[in-house]
mmCIF file of C-alpha atoms in Angstrom:
data_model
loop_
_atom_site.group_PDB
_atom_site.id
_atom_site.type_symbol
_atom_site.label_atom_id
_atom_site.label_comp_id
_atom_site.label_asym_id
_atom_site.label_seq_id
_atom_site.Cartn_x
_atom_site.Cartn_y
_atom_site.Cartn_z
ATOM 1 C CA MET A 1284 0.000 0.000 0.000
ATOM 2 C CA LEU A 1285 2.830 2.373 0.879
ATOM 3 C CA SER A 1286 4.642 1.721 -2.419
ATOM 4 C CA ARG A 1287 1.489 2.282 -4.402
ATOM 5 C CA SER A 1288 0.641 5.561 -2.651
ATOM 6 C CA SER A 1289 3.950 7.240 -3.478
ATOM 7 C CA LYS A 1290 6.197 7.177 -6.542
ATOM 8 C CA THR A 1291 9.217 7.673 -4.294
ATOM 9 C CA HIS A 1292 8.340 4.678 -2.138
ATOM 10 C CA GLU A 1293 7.565 2.621 -5.250
ATOM 11 C CA ALA A 1294 10.983 3.376 -6.727
ATOM 12 C CA PHE A 1295 12.675 2.611 -3.415
ATOM 13 C CA PHE A 1296 10.983 -0.772 -2.943
ATOM 14 C CA ALA A 1297 11.509 -1.706 -6.619
ATOM 15 C CA SER A 1298 15.207 -0.984 -6.291
ATOM 16 C CA ARG A 1299 15.506 -3.118 -3.164
ATOM 17 C CA ILE A 1300 13.554 -5.983 -4.720
ATOM 18 C CA ASN A 1301 15.760 -5.911 -7.821
ATOM 19 C CA GLU A 1302 18.874 -5.937 -5.627
ATOM 20 C CA VAL A 1303 17.630 -8.936 -3.629
ATOM 21 C CA THR A 1304 16.531 -10.743 -6.780
ATOM 22 C CA GLY A 1305 19.879 -10.042 -8.432
ATOM 23 C CA LYS A 1306 21.776 -11.515 -5.462
ATOM 24 C CA ILE A 1307 19.598 -14.609 -5.493
ATOM 25 C CA ASN A 1308 20.044 -15.030 -9.236
ATOM 26 C CA GLY A 1309 23.795 -14.472 -8.887
ATOM 27 C CA GLN A 1310 24.077 -17.160 -6.217
ATOM 28 C CA TYR A 1311 21.937 -19.527 -8.292
ATOM 29 C CA TYR A 1312 24.072 -19.132 -11.393
ATOM 30 C CA GLY A 1313 27.191 -19.372 -9.256
ATOM 31 C CA PHE A 1314 26.072 -22.764 -7.962
ATOM 32 C CA ARG A 1315 25.082 -23.781 -11.453
ATOM 33 C CA GLU A 1316 28.455 -22.723 -12.847
ATOM 34 C CA TYR A 1317 30.267 -24.598 -10.057
ATOM 35 C CA PHE A 1318 28.459 -27.854 -10.766
ATOM 36 C CA SER A 1319 29.090 -27.473 -14.497
ATOM 37 C CA LEU A 1320 32.871 -27.060 -14.052
ATOM 38 C CA LYS A 1321 33.481 -30.708 -14.877
ATOM 39 C CA GLN A 1322 31.840 -30.326 -18.278
ATOM 40 C CA THR A 1323 33.582 -26.984 -18.862
ATOM 41 C CA ASN A 1324 36.974 -28.455 -18.017
ATOM 42 C CA LYS A 1325 36.311 -31.366 -20.348
ATOM 43 C CA GLU A 1326 35.472 -29.009 -23.195
ATOM 44 C CA LEU A 1327 38.584 -26.910 -22.502
ATOM 45 C CA ALA A 1328 40.785 -30.019 -22.431
ATOM 46 C CA GLU A 1329 39.370 -31.164 -25.763
ATOM 47 C CA GLU A 1330 39.944 -27.721 -27.229
ATOM 48 C CA ASN A 1331 43.542 -27.633 -25.935
ATOM 49 C CA ALA A 1332 44.216 -31.062 -27.411
ATOM 50 C CA ARG A 1333 42.796 -29.974 -30.769
ATOM 51 C CA LEU A 1334 44.955 -26.821 -30.817
ATOM 52 C CA LYS A 1335 48.110 -28.675 -29.725
ATOM 53 C CA ASN A 1336 47.608 -31.233 -32.465
ATOM 54 C CA GLN A 1337 47.927 -28.390 -34.953
ATOM 55 C CA LEU A 1338 51.310 -27.197 -33.637
ATOM 56 C CA LYS A 1339 54.307 -27.705 -35.935
ATOM 57 C CA TYR A 1340 56.460 -29.457 -33.351
ATOM 58 C CA ASN A 1341 54.008 -32.372 -33.248
ATOM 59 C CA PHE A 1342 55.003 -33.267 -36.805
ATOM 60 C CA ASP A 1343 58.440 -34.835 -37.099
ATOM 61 C CA ALA A 1344 60.428 -37.436 -38.994
ATOM 62 C CA PRO A 1345 63.690 -39.276 -38.289
ATOM 63 C CA ASP A 1346 66.818 -37.544 -39.567
ATOM 64 C CA THR A 1347 67.838 -38.920 -42.958
ATOM 65 C CA SER A 1348 70.870 -36.700 -43.480
ATOM 66 C CA LEU A 1349 74.509 -37.741 -43.577
ATOM 67 C CA ILE A 1350 77.532 -35.867 -42.278
ATOM 68 C CA ILE A 1351 80.530 -36.378 -44.505
ATOM 69 C CA GLN A 1352 83.611 -35.196 -42.666
ATOM 70 C CA ILE A 1353 86.079 -34.835 -45.522
ATOM 71 C CA ASP A 1354 84.252 -34.757 -48.852
ATOM 72 C CA THR A 1355 81.191 -36.158 -50.594
ATOM 73 C CA LEU A 1356 82.991 -38.828 -52.600
ATOM 74 C CA THR A 1357 83.357 -42.515 -51.843
ATOM 75 C CA LYS A 1358 86.983 -42.169 -52.922
ATOM 76 C CA ASP A 1359 89.009 -38.968 -52.897
ATOM 77 C CA THR A 1360 91.562 -37.673 -55.398
ATOM 78 C CA THR A 1361 94.424 -39.490 -53.661
ATOM 79 C CA ASN A 1362 92.613 -42.815 -54.144
ATOM 80 C CA ARG A 1363 91.763 -43.136 -50.432
ATOM 81 C CA PHE A 1364 88.436 -44.762 -49.564
ATOM 82 C CA ARG A 1365 86.116 -43.369 -46.933
ATOM 83 C CA LYS A 1366 85.918 -45.512 -43.794
ATOM 84 C CA PHE A 1367 83.465 -43.640 -41.537
ATOM 85 C CA THR A 1368 80.148 -41.873 -42.192
ATOM 86 C CA TYR A 1369 78.271 -39.905 -39.519
ATOM 87 C CA LEU A 1370 74.472 -40.095 -39.131
ATOM 88 C CA PRO A 1371 72.860 -37.414 -36.889
ATOM 89 C CA ALA A 1372 70.184 -38.639 -34.457
ATOM 90 C CA LYS A 1373 67.963 -37.269 -31.704
ATOM 91 C CA VAL A 1374 67.987 -38.887 -28.257
ATOM 92 C CA VAL A 1375 64.418 -39.791 -27.227
ATOM 93 C CA GLY A 1376 65.235 -42.016 -24.246
ATOM 94 C CA ASN A 1377 68.131 -42.332 -21.806
ATOM 95 C CA THR A 1378 68.716 -44.200 -18.538
ATOM 96 C CA ILE A 1379 71.529 -43.636 -16.042
ATOM 97 C CA GLY A 1380 70.094 -45.124 -12.850
ATOM 98 C CA SER A 1381 70.908 -48.818 -13.306
ATOM 99 C CA ASN A 1382 74.023 -50.807 -14.156
ATOM 100 C CA THR A 1383 72.584 -51.737 -17.582
ATOM 101 C CA ASN A 1384 71.822 -48.346 -19.098
ATOM 102 C CA TYR A 1385 70.528 -47.723 -22.621
ATOM 103 C CA LEU A 1386 69.657 -44.832 -24.920
ATOM 104 C CA MET A 1387 66.871 -44.732 -27.502
ATOM 105 C CA LEU A 1388 67.545 -42.771 -30.695
ATOM 106 C CA TYR A 1389 65.062 -41.496 -33.268
ATOM 107 C CA ARG A 1390 66.740 -43.026 -36.296
ATOM 108 C CA GLY A 1391 66.467 -46.595 -37.557
ATOM 109 C CA SER A 1392 67.065 -49.014 -40.419
ATOM 110 C CA LYS A 1393 65.094 -46.870 -42.866
ATOM 111 C CA GLN A 1394 67.571 -44.075 -42.194
ATOM 112 C CA GLY A 1395 70.700 -46.212 -42.557
ATOM 113 C CA VAL A 1396 71.307 -47.474 -38.997
ATOM 114 C CA GLN A 1397 72.665 -50.977 -38.424
ATOM 115 C CA LYS A 1398 73.516 -53.040 -35.381
ATOM 116 C CA ASP A 1399 77.014 -52.548 -33.867
ATOM 117 C CA MET A 1400 77.420 -48.979 -35.094
ATOM 118 C CA SER A 1401 79.100 -46.707 -32.556
ATOM 119 C CA VAL A 1402 77.529 -43.538 -31.152
ATOM 120 C CA VAL A 1403 79.282 -40.325 -30.112
ATOM 121 C CA SER A 1404 78.203 -36.934 -28.794
ATOM 122 C CA THR A 1405 79.850 -33.609 -29.546
ATOM 123 C CA ASN A 1406 82.047 -34.174 -26.473
ATOM 124 C CA GLY A 1407 82.864 -37.887 -26.448
ATOM 125 C CA ILE A 1408 81.802 -41.499 -26.948
ATOM 126 C CA VAL A 1409 78.295 -42.619 -25.951
ATOM 127 C CA GLY A 1410 77.775 -46.306 -26.766
ATOM 128 C CA VAL A 1411 77.074 -48.942 -29.423
ATOM 129 C CA VAL A 1412 73.831 -49.769 -31.284
ATOM 130 C CA THR A 1413 72.429 -53.131 -30.142
ATOM 131 C CA GLU A 1414 68.907 -53.204 -31.631
ATOM 132 C CA VAL A 1415 67.338 -51.508 -34.654
ATOM 133 C CA SER A 1416 63.738 -51.022 -35.790
ATOM 134 C CA GLU A 1417 62.538 -49.116 -38.855
ATOM 135 C CA ASN A 1418 62.696 -45.649 -37.264
ATOM 136 C CA TYR A 1419 64.408 -46.151 -33.890
ATOM 137 C CA CYS A 1420 67.497 -47.797 -32.495
ATOM 138 C CA LYS A 1421 68.599 -48.897 -29.028
ATOM 139 C CA VAL A 1422 72.105 -48.063 -27.837
ATOM 140 C CA MET A 1423 74.042 -49.848 -25.104
ATOM 141 C CA SER A 1424 75.399 -46.922 -23.138
ATOM 142 C CA LEU A 1425 79.004 -46.481 -22.070
ATOM 143 C CA LEU A 1426 77.379 -46.709 -18.621
ATOM 144 C CA HIS A 1427 76.584 -50.416 -19.009
ATOM 145 C CA ARG A 1428 78.240 -53.269 -17.128
ATOM 146 C CA ASN A 1429 78.921 -55.159 -20.397
ATOM 147 C CA THR A 1430 80.581 -52.230 -22.171
ATOM 148 C CA ARG A 1431 84.169 -52.785 -23.284
ATOM 149 C CA VAL A 1432 85.961 -50.122 -25.306
ATOM 150 C CA SER A 1433 89.551 -50.242 -26.476
ATOM 151 C CA ALA A 1434 91.166 -46.935 -25.484
ATOM 152 C CA MET A 1435 94.573 -45.318 -25.091
ATOM 153 C CA VAL A 1436 96.285 -42.502 -23.229
ATOM 154 C CA LYS A 1437 96.625 -39.910 -25.973
ATOM 155 C CA LYS A 1438 100.086 -38.575 -25.161
ATOM 156 C CA ASN A 1439 101.881 -41.932 -25.448
ATOM 157 C CA ASN A 1440 99.349 -44.330 -27.079
ATOM 158 C CA THR A 1441 99.363 -46.623 -24.024
ATOM 159 C CA SER A 1442 96.325 -48.864 -24.497
ATOM 160 C CA GLY A 1443 93.796 -50.303 -22.062
ATOM 161 C CA ASP A 1444 90.153 -51.348 -21.736
ATOM 162 C CA ILE A 1445 87.340 -48.999 -20.713
ATOM 163 C CA GLU A 1446 84.507 -50.388 -18.579
ATOM 164 C CA TRP A 1447 81.964 -49.114 -16.049
ATOM 165 C CA ASP A 1448 81.722 -50.353 -12.462
ATOM 166 C CA GLY A 1449 78.035 -49.417 -12.105
ATOM 167 C CA THR A 1450 78.456 -46.739 -9.445
ATOM 168 C CA ASP A 1451 78.935 -43.113 -10.540
ATOM 169 C CA PRO A 1452 77.633 -42.084 -14.022
ATOM 170 C CA HIS A 1453 80.345 -39.419 -14.220
ATOM 171 C CA PHE A 1454 83.234 -41.900 -14.198
ATOM 172 C CA VAL A 1455 84.445 -45.036 -16.003
ATOM 173 C CA THR A 1456 87.448 -47.283 -15.368
ATOM 174 C CA MET A 1457 90.403 -47.992 -17.631
ATOM 175 C CA ARG A 1458 92.115 -51.310 -16.884
ATOM 176 C CA LYS A 1459 95.214 -53.148 -18.136
ATOM 177 C CA VAL A 1460 97.307 -49.992 -18.389
ATOM 178 C CA SER A 1461 101.006 -50.845 -18.318
ATOM 179 C CA LYS A 1462 102.907 -49.631 -15.262
ATOM 180 C CA SER A 1463 105.721 -48.611 -17.583
ATOM 181 C CA ALA A 1464 103.463 -45.883 -18.972
ATOM 182 C CA ASN A 1465 104.092 -42.395 -17.659
ATOM 183 C CA VAL A 1466 100.470 -41.631 -16.789
ATOM 184 C CA ILE A 1467 99.512 -38.657 -14.640
ATOM 185 C CA VAL A 1468 96.253 -37.118 -13.444
ATOM 186 C CA GLY A 1469 94.838 -34.880 -16.168
ATOM 187 C CA ASP A 1470 95.955 -37.012 -19.116
ATOM 188 C CA THR A 1471 93.498 -37.350 -21.990
ATOM 189 C CA VAL A 1472 92.062 -40.779 -22.874
ATOM 190 C CA VAL A 1473 90.733 -41.469 -26.392
ATOM 191 C CA THR A 1474 89.597 -44.492 -28.404
ATOM 192 C CA SER A 1475 92.454 -46.587 -29.745
ATOM 193 C CA ASN A 1476 93.303 -47.864 -33.223
ATOM 194 C CA TYR A 1477 92.152 -51.338 -32.155
ATOM 195 C CA SER A 1478 88.443 -50.489 -31.916
ATOM 196 C CA ALA A 1479 86.302 -51.815 -34.774
ATOM 197 C CA SER A 1480 83.257 -49.735 -33.854
ATOM 198 C CA TYR A 1481 84.777 -46.378 -32.957
ATOM 199 C CA PRO A 1482 87.146 -44.280 -35.043
ATOM 200 C CA SER A 1483 90.474 -43.747 -33.307
ATOM 201 C CA ASN A 1484 91.030 -40.629 -31.178
ATOM 202 C CA GLU A 1485 87.385 -40.144 -30.225
ATOM 203 C CA MET A 1486 87.317 -38.493 -26.796
ATOM 204 C CA VAL A 1487 86.652 -40.733 -23.765
ATOM 205 C CA GLY A 1488 87.633 -38.462 -20.887
ATOM 206 C CA LYS A 1489 90.340 -37.281 -18.482
ATOM 207 C CA VAL A 1490 92.332 -39.245 -15.888
ATOM 208 C CA VAL A 1491 91.319 -38.201 -12.356
ATOM 209 C CA ALA A 1492 92.904 -40.993 -10.273
ATOM 210 C CA ILE A 1493 95.552 -43.724 -10.635
ATOM 211 C CA LYS A 1494 95.942 -46.855 -8.524
ATOM 212 C CA ASN A 1495 97.705 -50.209 -8.707
ATOM 213 C CA ASP A 1496 95.790 -53.294 -9.787
ATOM 214 C CA PRO A 1497 96.343 -55.764 -6.914
ATOM 215 C CA ALA A 1498 95.667 -58.743 -9.194
ATOM 216 C CA ALA A 1499 98.167 -57.853 -11.936
ATOM 217 C CA SER A 1500 101.076 -55.622 -12.833
ATOM 218 C CA PHE A 1501 98.884 -52.894 -14.313
ATOM 219 C CA TYR A 1502 97.435 -49.538 -13.398
ATOM 220 C CA ILE A 1503 93.720 -48.908 -12.957
ATOM 221 C CA LEU A 1504 92.723 -45.427 -14.111
ATOM 222 C CA LYS A 1505 89.612 -43.567 -13.035
ATOM 223 C CA ILE A 1506 88.324 -41.548 -16.009
ATOM 224 C CA LYS A 1507 85.945 -38.567 -15.891
ATOM 225 C CA THR A 1508 83.730 -39.068 -18.942
ATOM 226 C CA ALA A 1509 83.776 -36.339 -21.585
ATOM 227 C CA THR A 1510 80.102 -36.988 -22.343
ATOM 228 C CA ASN A 1511 77.592 -35.710 -19.803
ATOM 229 C CA PHE A 1512 74.960 -38.459 -19.793
ATOM 230 C CA PHE A 1513 72.575 -36.373 -17.697
ATOM 231 C CA ASN A 1514 71.660 -33.927 -20.470
ATOM 232 C CA ILE A 1515 72.575 -35.597 -23.760
ATOM 233 C CA GLN A 1516 70.098 -34.682 -26.541
ATOM 234 C CA TYR A 1517 71.740 -35.124 -29.938
ATOM 235 C CA VAL A 1518 74.362 -37.618 -31.109
ATOM 236 C CA ASN A 1519 76.056 -38.981 -34.214
ATOM 237 C CA ILE A 1520 75.827 -42.645 -35.188
ATOM 238 C CA ILE A 1521 79.038 -43.751 -36.901
ATOM 239 C CA LYS A 1522 79.018 -46.216 -39.778
ATOM 240 C CA ASN A 1523 82.304 -48.066 -40.277
ATOM 241 C CA VAL A 1524 82.322 -49.230 -43.903
ATOM 242 C CA GLY A 1525 84.906 -51.897 -43.128
ATOM 243 C CA TYR A 1526 83.382 -53.089 -39.845
ATOM 244 C CA GLN A 1527 82.071 -56.440 -41.032
ATOM 245 C CA GLU A 1528 85.274 -57.287 -42.869
ATOM 246 C CA GLN A 1529 87.351 -56.413 -39.814
ATOM 247 C CA ILE A 1530 85.159 -58.427 -37.415
ATOM 248 C CA THR A 1531 85.022 -61.438 -39.744
ATOM 249 C CA LEU A 1532 88.811 -61.646 -39.887
ATOM 250 C CA THR A 1533 89.116 -61.108 -36.133
ATOM 251 C CA GLN A 1534 86.712 -63.952 -35.357
ATOM 252 C CA LYS A 1535 88.092 -66.320 -37.970
ATOM 253 C CA LYS A 1536 89.729 -69.360 -36.421
ATOM 254 C CA ASP A 1537 93.322 -70.212 -37.215
ATOM 255 C CA PRO A 1538 93.729 -73.252 -39.501
ATOM 256 C CA LYS A 1539 95.059 -76.445 -37.967
ATOM 257 C CA ILE A 1540 98.704 -77.156 -38.658
ATOM 258 C CA ASN A 1541 99.737 -80.739 -39.308
ATOM 259 C CA GLU A 1542 103.081 -81.463 -37.780
#
């Protein structure tokens, strides 16, 4: 009655009613929005997935390029044949936490990879290819208990065998180093001429400790690896053209001699 008798009172009560109604409607739609969050989130997730699927980095292919270190000919002008070819590859998997560590590379048989090829990083050796599929390959890491690499102290060509003791991923061990060798801490260790998989003089690491082998008259060297296995992302797979010929002759049994 009061609101009807006066325009001022009518405006006042209408304003208050609208305010109360607006609050009630706001709370109602707030509750409604809250209970519809699940559906909203689902729609947003689907939209994000659709947009991400259109991004360029989702489309990729294994590297098919070759890196020729000297020239692009099979044989150069001095009649020397090429022995090693380098195949770039991306690291898509890497373990360092066990004593049988492996890497997975995004390059396979379709891109020229074969079993027993060696793998190096920009800093040093990484491992050897053990399994190959069409577009991927598996590499036995230098940090694997079965790894054996023929190496040498660079300054005097003293040879020895590189292996990993399964403890610290930063270090490997070099055994069977002659005690007649003048080895000191800080010496550089590289792959030797005796390795069929690796080219000679590929970096292995630096000597950080020297001790006597109690079981033989040799030194045991502790080597800090040149390759940092914690952040390795790109590598080169090395194809040795003469690998199979070299291995076949190495494994060939000596003929029997009739006396």
